PDB file of C-alpha atoms in Angstrom:
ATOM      1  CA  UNK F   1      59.038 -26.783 -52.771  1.00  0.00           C
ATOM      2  CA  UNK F   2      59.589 -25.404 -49.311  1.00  0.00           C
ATOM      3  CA  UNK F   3      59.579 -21.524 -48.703  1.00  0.00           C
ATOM      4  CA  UNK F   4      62.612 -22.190 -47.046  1.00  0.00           C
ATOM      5  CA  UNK F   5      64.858 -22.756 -49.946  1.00  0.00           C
ATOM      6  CA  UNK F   6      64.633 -20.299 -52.926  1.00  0.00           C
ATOM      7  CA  UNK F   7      65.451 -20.660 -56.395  1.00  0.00           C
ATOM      8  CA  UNK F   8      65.294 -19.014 -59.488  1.00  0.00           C
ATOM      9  CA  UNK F   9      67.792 -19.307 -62.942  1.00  0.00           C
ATOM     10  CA  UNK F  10      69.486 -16.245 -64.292  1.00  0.00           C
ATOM     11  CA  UNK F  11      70.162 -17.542 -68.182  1.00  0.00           C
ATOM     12  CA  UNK F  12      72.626 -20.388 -67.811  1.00  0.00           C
ATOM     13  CA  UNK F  13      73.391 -20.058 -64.078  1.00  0.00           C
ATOM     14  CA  UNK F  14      71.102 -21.355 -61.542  1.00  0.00           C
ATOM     15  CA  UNK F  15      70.649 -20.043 -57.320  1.00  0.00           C
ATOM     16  CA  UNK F  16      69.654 -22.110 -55.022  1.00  0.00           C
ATOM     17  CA  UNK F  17      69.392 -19.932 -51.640  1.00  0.00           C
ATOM     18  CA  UNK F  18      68.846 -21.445 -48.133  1.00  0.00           C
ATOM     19  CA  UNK F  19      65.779 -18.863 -47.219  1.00  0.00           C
ATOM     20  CA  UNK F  20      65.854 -19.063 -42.898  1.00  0.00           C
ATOM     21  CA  UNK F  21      67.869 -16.182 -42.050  1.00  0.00           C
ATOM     22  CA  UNK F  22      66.066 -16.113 -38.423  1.00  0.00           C
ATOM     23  CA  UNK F  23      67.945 -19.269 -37.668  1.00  0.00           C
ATOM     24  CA  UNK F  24      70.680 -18.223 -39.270  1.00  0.00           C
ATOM     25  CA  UNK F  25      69.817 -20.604 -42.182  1.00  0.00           C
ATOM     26  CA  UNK F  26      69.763 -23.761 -39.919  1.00  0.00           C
ATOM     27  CA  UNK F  27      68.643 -26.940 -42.391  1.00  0.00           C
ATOM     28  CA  UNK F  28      65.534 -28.718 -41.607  1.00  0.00           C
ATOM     29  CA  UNK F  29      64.509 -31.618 -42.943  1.00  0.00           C
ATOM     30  CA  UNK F  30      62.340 -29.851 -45.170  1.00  0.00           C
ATOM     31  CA  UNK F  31      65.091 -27.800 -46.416  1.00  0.00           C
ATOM     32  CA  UNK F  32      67.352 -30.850 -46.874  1.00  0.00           C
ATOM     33  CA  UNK F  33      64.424 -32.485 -49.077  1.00  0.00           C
ATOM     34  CA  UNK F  34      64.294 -28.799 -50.900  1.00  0.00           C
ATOM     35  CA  UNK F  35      67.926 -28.621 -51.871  1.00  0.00           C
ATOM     36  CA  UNK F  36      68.030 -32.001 -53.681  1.00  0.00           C
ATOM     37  CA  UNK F  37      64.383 -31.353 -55.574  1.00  0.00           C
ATOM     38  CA  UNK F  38      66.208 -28.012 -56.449  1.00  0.00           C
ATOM     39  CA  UNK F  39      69.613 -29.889 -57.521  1.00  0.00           C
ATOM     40  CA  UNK F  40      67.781 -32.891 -59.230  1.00  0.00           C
ATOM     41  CA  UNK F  41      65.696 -29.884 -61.241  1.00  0.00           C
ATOM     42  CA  UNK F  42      68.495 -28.204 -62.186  1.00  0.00           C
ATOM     43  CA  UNK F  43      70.623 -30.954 -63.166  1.00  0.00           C
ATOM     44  CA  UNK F  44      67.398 -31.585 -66.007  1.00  0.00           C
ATOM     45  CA  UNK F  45      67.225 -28.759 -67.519  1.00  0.00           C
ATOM     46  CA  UNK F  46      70.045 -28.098 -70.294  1.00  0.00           C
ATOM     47  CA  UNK F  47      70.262 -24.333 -70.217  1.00  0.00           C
ATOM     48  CA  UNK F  48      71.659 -24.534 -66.785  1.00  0.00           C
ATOM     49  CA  UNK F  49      75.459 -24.708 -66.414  1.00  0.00           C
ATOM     50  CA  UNK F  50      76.481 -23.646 -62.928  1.00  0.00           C
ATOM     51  CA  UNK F  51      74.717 -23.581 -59.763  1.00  0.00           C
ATOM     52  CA  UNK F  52      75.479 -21.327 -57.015  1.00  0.00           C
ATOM     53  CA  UNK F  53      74.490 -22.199 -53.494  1.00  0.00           C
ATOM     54  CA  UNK F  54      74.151 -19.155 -50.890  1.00  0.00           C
ATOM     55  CA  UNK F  55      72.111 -17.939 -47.514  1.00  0.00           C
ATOM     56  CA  UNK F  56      69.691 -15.572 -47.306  1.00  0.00           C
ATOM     57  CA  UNK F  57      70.564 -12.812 -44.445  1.00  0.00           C
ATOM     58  CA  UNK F  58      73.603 -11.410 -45.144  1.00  0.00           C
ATOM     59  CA  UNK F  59      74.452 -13.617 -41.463  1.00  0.00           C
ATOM     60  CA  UNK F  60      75.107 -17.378 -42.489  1.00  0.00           C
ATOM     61  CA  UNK F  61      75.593 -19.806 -45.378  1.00  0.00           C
ATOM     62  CA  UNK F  62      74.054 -22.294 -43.150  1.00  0.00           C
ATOM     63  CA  UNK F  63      74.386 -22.295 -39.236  1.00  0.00           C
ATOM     64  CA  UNK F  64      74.081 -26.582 -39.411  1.00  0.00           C
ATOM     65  CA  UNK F  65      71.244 -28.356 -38.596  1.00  0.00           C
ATOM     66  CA  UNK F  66      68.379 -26.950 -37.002  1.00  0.00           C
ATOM     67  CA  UNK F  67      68.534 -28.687 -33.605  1.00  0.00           C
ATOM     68  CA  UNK F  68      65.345 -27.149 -32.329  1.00  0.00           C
ATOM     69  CA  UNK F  69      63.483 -30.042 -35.124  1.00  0.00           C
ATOM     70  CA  UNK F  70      65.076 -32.937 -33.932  1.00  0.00           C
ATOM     71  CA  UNK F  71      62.859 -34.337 -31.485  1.00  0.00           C
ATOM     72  CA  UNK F  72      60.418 -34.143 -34.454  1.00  0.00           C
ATOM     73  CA  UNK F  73      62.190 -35.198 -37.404  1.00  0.00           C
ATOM     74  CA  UNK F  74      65.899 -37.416 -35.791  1.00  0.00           C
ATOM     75  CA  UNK F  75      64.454 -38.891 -33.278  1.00  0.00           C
ATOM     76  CA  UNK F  76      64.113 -42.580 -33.107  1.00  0.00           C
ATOM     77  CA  UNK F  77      65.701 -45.124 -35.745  1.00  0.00           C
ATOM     78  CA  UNK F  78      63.183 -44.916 -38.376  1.00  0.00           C
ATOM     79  CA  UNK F  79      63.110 -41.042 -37.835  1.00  0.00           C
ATOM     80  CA  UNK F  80      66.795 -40.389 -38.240  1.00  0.00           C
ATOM     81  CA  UNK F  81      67.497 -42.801 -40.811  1.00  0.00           C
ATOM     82  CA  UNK F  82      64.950 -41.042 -42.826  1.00  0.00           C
ATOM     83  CA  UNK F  83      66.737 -37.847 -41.707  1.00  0.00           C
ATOM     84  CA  UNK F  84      70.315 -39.162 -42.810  1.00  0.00           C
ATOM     85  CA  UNK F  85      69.128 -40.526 -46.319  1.00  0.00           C
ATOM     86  CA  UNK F  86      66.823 -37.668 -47.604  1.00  0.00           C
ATOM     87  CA  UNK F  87      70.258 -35.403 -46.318  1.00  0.00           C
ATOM     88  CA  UNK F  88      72.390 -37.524 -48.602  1.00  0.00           C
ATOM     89  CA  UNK F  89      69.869 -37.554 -51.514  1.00  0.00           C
ATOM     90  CA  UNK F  90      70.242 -34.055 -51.570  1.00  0.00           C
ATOM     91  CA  UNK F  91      74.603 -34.058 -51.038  1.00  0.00           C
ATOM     92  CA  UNK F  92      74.912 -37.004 -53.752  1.00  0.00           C
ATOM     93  CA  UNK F  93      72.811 -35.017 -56.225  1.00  0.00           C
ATOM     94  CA  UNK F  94      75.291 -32.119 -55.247  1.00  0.00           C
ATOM     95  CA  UNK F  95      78.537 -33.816 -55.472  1.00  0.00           C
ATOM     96  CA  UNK F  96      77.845 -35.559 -58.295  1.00  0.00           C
ATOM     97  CA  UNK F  97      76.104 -33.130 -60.681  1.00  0.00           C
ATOM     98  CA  UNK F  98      77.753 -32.368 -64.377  1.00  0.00           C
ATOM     99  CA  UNK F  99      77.318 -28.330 -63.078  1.00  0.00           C
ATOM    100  CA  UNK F 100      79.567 -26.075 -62.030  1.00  0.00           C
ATOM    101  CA  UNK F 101      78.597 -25.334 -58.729  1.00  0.00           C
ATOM    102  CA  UNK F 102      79.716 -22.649 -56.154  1.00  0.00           C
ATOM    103  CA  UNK F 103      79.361 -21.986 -52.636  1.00  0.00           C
ATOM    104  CA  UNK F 104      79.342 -18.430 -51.795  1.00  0.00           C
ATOM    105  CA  UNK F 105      79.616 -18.368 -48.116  1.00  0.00           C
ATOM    106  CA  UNK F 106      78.849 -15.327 -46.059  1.00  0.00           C
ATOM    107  CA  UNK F 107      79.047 -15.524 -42.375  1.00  0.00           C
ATOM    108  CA  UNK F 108      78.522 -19.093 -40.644  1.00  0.00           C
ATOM    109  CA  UNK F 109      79.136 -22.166 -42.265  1.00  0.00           C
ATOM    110  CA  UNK F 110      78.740 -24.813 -39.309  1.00  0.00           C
ATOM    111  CA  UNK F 111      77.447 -28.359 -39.488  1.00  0.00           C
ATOM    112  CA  UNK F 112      75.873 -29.521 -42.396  1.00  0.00           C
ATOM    113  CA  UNK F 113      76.713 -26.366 -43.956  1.00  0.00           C
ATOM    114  CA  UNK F 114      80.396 -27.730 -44.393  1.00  0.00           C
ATOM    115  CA  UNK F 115      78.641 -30.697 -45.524  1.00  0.00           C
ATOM    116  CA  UNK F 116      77.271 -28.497 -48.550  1.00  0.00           C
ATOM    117  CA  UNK F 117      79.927 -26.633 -49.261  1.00  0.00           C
ATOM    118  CA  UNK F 118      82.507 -29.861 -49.242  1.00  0.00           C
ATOM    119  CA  UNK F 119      80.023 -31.007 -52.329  1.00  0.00           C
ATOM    120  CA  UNK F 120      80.562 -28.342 -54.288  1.00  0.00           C
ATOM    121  CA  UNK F 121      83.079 -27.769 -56.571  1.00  0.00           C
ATOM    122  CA  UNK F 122      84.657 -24.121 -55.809  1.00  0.00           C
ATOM    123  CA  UNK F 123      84.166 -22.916 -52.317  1.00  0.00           C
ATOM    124  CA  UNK F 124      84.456 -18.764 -51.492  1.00  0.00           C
ATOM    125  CA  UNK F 125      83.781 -17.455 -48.656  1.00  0.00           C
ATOM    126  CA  UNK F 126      83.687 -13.263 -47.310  1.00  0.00           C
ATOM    127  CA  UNK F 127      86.368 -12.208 -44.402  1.00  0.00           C
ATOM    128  CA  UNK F 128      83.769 -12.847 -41.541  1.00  0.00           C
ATOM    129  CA  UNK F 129      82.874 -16.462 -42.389  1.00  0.00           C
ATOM    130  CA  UNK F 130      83.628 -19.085 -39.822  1.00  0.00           C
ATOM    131  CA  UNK F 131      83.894 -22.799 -40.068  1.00  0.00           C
ATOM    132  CA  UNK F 132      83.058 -25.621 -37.598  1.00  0.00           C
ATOM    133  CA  UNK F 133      81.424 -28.849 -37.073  1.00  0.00           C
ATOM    134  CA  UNK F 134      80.621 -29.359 -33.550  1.00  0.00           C
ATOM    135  CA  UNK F 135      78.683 -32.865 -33.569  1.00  0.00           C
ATOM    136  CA  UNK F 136      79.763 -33.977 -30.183  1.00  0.00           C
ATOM    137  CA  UNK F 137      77.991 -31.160 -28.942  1.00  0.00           C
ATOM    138  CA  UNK F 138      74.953 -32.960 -29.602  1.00  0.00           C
ATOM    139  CA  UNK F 139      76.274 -36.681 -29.837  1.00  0.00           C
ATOM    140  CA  UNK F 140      75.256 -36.847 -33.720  1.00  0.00           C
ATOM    141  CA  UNK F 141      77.547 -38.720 -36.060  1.00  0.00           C
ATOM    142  CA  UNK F 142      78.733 -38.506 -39.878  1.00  0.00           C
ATOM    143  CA  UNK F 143      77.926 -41.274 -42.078  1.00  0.00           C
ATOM    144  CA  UNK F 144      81.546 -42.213 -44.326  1.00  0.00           C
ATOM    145  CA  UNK F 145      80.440 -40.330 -47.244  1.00  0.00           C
ATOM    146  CA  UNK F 146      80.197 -37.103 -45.716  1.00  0.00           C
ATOM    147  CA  UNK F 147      83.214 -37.510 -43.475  1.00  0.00           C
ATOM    148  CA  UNK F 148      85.253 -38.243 -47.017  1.00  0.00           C
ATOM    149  CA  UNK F 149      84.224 -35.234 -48.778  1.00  0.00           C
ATOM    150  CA  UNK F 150      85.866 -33.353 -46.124  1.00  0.00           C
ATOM    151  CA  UNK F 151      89.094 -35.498 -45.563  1.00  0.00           C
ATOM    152  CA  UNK F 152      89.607 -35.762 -49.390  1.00  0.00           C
ATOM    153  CA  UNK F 153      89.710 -31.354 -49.050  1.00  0.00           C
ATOM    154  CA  UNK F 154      91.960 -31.134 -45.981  1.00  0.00           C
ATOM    155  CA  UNK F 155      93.218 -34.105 -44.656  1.00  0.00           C
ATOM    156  CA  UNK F 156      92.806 -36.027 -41.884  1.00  0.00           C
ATOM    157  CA  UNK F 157      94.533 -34.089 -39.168  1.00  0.00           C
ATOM    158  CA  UNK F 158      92.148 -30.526 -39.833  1.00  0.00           C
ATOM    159  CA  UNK F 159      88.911 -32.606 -40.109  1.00  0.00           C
ATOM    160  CA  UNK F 160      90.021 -34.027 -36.652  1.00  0.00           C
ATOM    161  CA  UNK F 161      90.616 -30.164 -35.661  1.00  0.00           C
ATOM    162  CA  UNK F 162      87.270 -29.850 -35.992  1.00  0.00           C
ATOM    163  CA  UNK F 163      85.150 -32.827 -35.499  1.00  0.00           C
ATOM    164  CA  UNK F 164      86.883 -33.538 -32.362  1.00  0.00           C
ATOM    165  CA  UNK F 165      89.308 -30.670 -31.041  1.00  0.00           C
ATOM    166  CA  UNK F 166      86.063 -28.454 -31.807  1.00  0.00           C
ATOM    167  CA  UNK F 167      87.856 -25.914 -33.713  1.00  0.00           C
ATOM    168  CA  UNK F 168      86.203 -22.969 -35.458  1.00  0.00           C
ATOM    169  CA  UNK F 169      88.428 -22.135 -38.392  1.00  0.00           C
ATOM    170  CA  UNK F 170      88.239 -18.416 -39.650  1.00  0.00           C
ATOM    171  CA  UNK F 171      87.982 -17.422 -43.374  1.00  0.00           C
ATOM    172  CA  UNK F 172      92.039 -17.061 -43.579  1.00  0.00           C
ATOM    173  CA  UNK F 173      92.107 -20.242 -41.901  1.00  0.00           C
ATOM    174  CA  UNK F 174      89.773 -21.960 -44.115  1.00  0.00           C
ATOM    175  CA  UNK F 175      91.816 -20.652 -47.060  1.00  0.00           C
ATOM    176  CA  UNK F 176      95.125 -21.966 -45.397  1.00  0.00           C
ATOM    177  CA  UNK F 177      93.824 -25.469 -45.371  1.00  0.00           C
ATOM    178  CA  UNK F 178      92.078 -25.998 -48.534  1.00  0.00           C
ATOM    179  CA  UNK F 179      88.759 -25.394 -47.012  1.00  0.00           C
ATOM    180  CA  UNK F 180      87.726 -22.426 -49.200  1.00  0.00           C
ATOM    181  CA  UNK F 181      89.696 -21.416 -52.376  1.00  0.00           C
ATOM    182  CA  UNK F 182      89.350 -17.957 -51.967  1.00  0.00           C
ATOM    183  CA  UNK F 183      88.302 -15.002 -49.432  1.00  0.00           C
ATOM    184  CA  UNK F 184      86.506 -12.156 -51.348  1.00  0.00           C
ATOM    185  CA  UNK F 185      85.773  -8.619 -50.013  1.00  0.00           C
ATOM    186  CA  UNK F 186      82.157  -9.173 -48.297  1.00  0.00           C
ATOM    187  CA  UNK F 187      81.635  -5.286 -50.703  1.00  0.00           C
ATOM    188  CA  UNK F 188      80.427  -6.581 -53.966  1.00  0.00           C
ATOM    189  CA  UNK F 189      80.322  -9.805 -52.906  1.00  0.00           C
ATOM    190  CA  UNK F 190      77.741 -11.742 -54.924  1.00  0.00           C
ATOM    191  CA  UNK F 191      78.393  -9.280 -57.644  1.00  0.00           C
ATOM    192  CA  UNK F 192      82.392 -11.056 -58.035  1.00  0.00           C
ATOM    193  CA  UNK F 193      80.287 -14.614 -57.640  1.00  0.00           C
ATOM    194  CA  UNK F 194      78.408 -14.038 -60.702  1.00  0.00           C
ATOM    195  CA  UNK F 195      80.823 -13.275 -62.907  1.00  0.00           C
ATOM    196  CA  UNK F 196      82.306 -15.675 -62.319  1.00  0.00           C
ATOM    197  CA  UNK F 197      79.514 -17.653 -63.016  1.00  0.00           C
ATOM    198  CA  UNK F 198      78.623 -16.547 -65.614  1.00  0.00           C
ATOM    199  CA  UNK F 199      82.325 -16.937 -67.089  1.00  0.00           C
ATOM    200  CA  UNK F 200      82.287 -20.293 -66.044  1.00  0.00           C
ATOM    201  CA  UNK F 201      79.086 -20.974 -67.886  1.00  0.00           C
ATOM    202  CA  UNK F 202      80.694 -19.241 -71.058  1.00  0.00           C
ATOM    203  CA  UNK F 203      82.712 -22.354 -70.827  1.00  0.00           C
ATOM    204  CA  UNK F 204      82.933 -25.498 -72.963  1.00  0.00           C
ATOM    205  CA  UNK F 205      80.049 -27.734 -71.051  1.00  0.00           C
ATOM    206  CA  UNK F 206      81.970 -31.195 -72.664  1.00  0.00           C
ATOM    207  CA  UNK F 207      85.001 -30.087 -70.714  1.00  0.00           C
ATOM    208  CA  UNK F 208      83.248 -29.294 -67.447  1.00  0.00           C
ATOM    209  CA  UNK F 209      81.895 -32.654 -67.549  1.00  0.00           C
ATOM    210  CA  UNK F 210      85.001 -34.387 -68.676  1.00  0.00           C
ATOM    211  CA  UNK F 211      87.057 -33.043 -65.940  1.00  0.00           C
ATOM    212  CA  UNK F 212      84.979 -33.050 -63.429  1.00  0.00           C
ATOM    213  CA  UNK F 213      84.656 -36.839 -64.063  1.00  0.00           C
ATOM    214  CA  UNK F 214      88.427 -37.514 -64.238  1.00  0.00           C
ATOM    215  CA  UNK F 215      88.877 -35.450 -60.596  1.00  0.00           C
ATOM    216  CA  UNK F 216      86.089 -37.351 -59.520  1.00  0.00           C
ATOM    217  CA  UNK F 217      87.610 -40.656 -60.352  1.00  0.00           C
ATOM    218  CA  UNK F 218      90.981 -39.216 -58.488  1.00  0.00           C
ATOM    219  CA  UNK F 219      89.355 -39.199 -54.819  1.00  0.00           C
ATOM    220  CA  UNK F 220      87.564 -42.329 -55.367  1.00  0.00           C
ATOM    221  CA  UNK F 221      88.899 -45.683 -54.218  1.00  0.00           C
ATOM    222  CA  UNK F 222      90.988 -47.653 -57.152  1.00  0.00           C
ATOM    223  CA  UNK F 223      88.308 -50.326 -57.560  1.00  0.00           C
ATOM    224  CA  UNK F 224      85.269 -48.343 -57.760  1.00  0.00           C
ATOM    225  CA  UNK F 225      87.021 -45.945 -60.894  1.00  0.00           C
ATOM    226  CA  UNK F 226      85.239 -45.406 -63.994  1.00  0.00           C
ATOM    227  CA  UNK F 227      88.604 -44.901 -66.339  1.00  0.00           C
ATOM    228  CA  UNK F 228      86.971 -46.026 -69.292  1.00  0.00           C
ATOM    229  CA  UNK F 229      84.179 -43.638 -68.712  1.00  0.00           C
ATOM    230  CA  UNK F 230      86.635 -40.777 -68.520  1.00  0.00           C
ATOM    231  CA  UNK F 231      88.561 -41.965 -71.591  1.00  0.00           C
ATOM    232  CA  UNK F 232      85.429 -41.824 -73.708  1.00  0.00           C
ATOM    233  CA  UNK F 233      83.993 -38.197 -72.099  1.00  0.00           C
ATOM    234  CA  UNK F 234      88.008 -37.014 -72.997  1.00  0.00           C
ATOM    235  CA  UNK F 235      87.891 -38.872 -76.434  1.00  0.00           C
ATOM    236  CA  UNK F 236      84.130 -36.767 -76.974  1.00  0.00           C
ATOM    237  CA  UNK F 237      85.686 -33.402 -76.087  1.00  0.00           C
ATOM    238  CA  UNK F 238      87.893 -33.645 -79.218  1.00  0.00           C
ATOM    239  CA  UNK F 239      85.254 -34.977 -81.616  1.00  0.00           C
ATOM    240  CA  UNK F 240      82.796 -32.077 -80.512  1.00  0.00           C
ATOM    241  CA  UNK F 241      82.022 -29.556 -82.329  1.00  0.00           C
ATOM    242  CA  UNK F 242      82.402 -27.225 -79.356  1.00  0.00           C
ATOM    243  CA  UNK F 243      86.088 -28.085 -80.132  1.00  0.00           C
ATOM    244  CA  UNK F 244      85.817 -27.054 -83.698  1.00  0.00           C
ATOM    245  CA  UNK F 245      84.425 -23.484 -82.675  1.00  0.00           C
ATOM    246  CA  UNK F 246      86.525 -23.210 -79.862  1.00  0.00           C
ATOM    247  CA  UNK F 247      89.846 -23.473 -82.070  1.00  0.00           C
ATOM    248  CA  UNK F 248      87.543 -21.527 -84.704  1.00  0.00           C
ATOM    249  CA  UNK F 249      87.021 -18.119 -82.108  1.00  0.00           C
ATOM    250  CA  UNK F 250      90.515 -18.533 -80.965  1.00  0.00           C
ATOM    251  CA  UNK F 251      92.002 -18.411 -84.678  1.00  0.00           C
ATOM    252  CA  UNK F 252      89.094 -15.500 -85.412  1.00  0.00           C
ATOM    253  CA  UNK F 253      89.997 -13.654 -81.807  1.00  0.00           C
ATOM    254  CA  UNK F 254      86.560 -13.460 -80.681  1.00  0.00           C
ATOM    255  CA  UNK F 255      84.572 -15.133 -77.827  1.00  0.00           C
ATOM    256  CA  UNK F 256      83.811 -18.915 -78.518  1.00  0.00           C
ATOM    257  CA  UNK F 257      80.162 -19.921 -78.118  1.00  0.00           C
ATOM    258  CA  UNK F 258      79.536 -23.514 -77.088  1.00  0.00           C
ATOM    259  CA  UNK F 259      76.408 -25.487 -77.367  1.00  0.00           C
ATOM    260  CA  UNK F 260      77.776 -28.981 -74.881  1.00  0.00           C
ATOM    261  CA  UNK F 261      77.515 -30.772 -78.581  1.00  0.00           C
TER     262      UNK F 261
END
């Protein structure tokens, strides 16, 4: 694991940070290869039931790729295509993981740090965050998958805004077109992400991974659905026992505790 992405697990809710604050958090190739070992690792492990993804600096969630690398790691076929698949490893293990997961942006969010936060499931971001993507800049391209996640959250016409009208979209902005979900006083800031984490993770884990398969199934394209997958994950909610205790607290007015069985 690279020194350059951080984690650690706080009971049921895992961080992964982006640790280069001196590039304003700028993903390497390293880093890239970090954040899906990190994902894949906490994907495993049971007790974990949300992941939040932030940057270290109090600057940037990540300033995009780090450009000064790329005659060393992008350059060349080989070299690039090795670039753009360990990237996606690390998105697909993102996008698709049964986890909550969270981006709590602070400052830039350029680049591939759009392409993070588009994987996750709830995006917030502080006042001073800004948004932008400017490949042609540095003649790079998007491969489909990444391009989708973004189109899917705010349509065709903004992801043009930015990909090729070169916009940089504030944190109101962001909010106004689906980028983000919320803007959060940058006081307090991580304090207000983990609680909601960790009310999130008091959650029903069955449900989380139910719905999160049906939405799933909404964005993809009508061949490739799994509807029988999400009929038996909704069919498994109501023949849990989570169910059972969650009717259970509600009739006893206290505060349900779930197990994911």
């Amino acid at each position: 694991m690279t020194d350059k992405i951080l984690t650690r697990r706080d009971g049921a809710v895992a961080h992964i940070v982006f640790n280069n604050p001196d590039k304003l958090n700028a993903i390497s190739l390293e880093m890239w290869q970090g954040m899906g070992d990190a994902v894949e690792r906490f994907e495993a492990d049971p007790e974990v039931r949300v992941i939040v993804l932030s940057g270290a600096g109090g600057k940037a969630f990540v300033a995009g790729a780090d450009v000064s690398k790329y005659e060393e790691e992008r350059m060349g076929e080989d070299s690039a295509e090795h670039y753009a698949r360990t990237g996606e490893r690390g998105l697909s293990a993102l996008y698709h993981s049964n986890k909550a997961t969270i981006a709590a942006i602070d400052g830039y969010c350029i680049g591939g740090g759009i392409s993070v936060a588009t994987c996750c499931d709830l995006r917030i971001a502080t006042p001073k965050s800004t948004f932008a993507q400017p490949a042609m800049r540095y003649g790079i391209g998007y491969r489909y998958k990444s391009l989708r996640r973004v189109t899917d959250l705010i349509g065709p016409a903004a992801t043009k805004e930015l990909l090729i009208g070169g916009a940089t979209f504030d944190a109101q902005q962001a909010l106004t077109k689906g980028l983000v979900g919320q803007v959060l006083p940058e006081e307090a800031f991580m304090e207000a992400i983990g609680k909601l984490a960790d009310k999130i993770a008091a959650g029903a884990p069955l449900t989380l991974k139910q719905v999160k398969h049906a939405i799933a199934q909404i964005v993809r394209d009508p061949a490739d659905r799994e509807l029988e997958v999400s009929e038996q994950l909704f069919q498994a909610c109501y023949a849990s026992a989570d169910y059972r205790e969650g009717i259970r607290a509600f009739a006893e007015k206290r505060k349900p505790v779930f197990k994911g069985i």
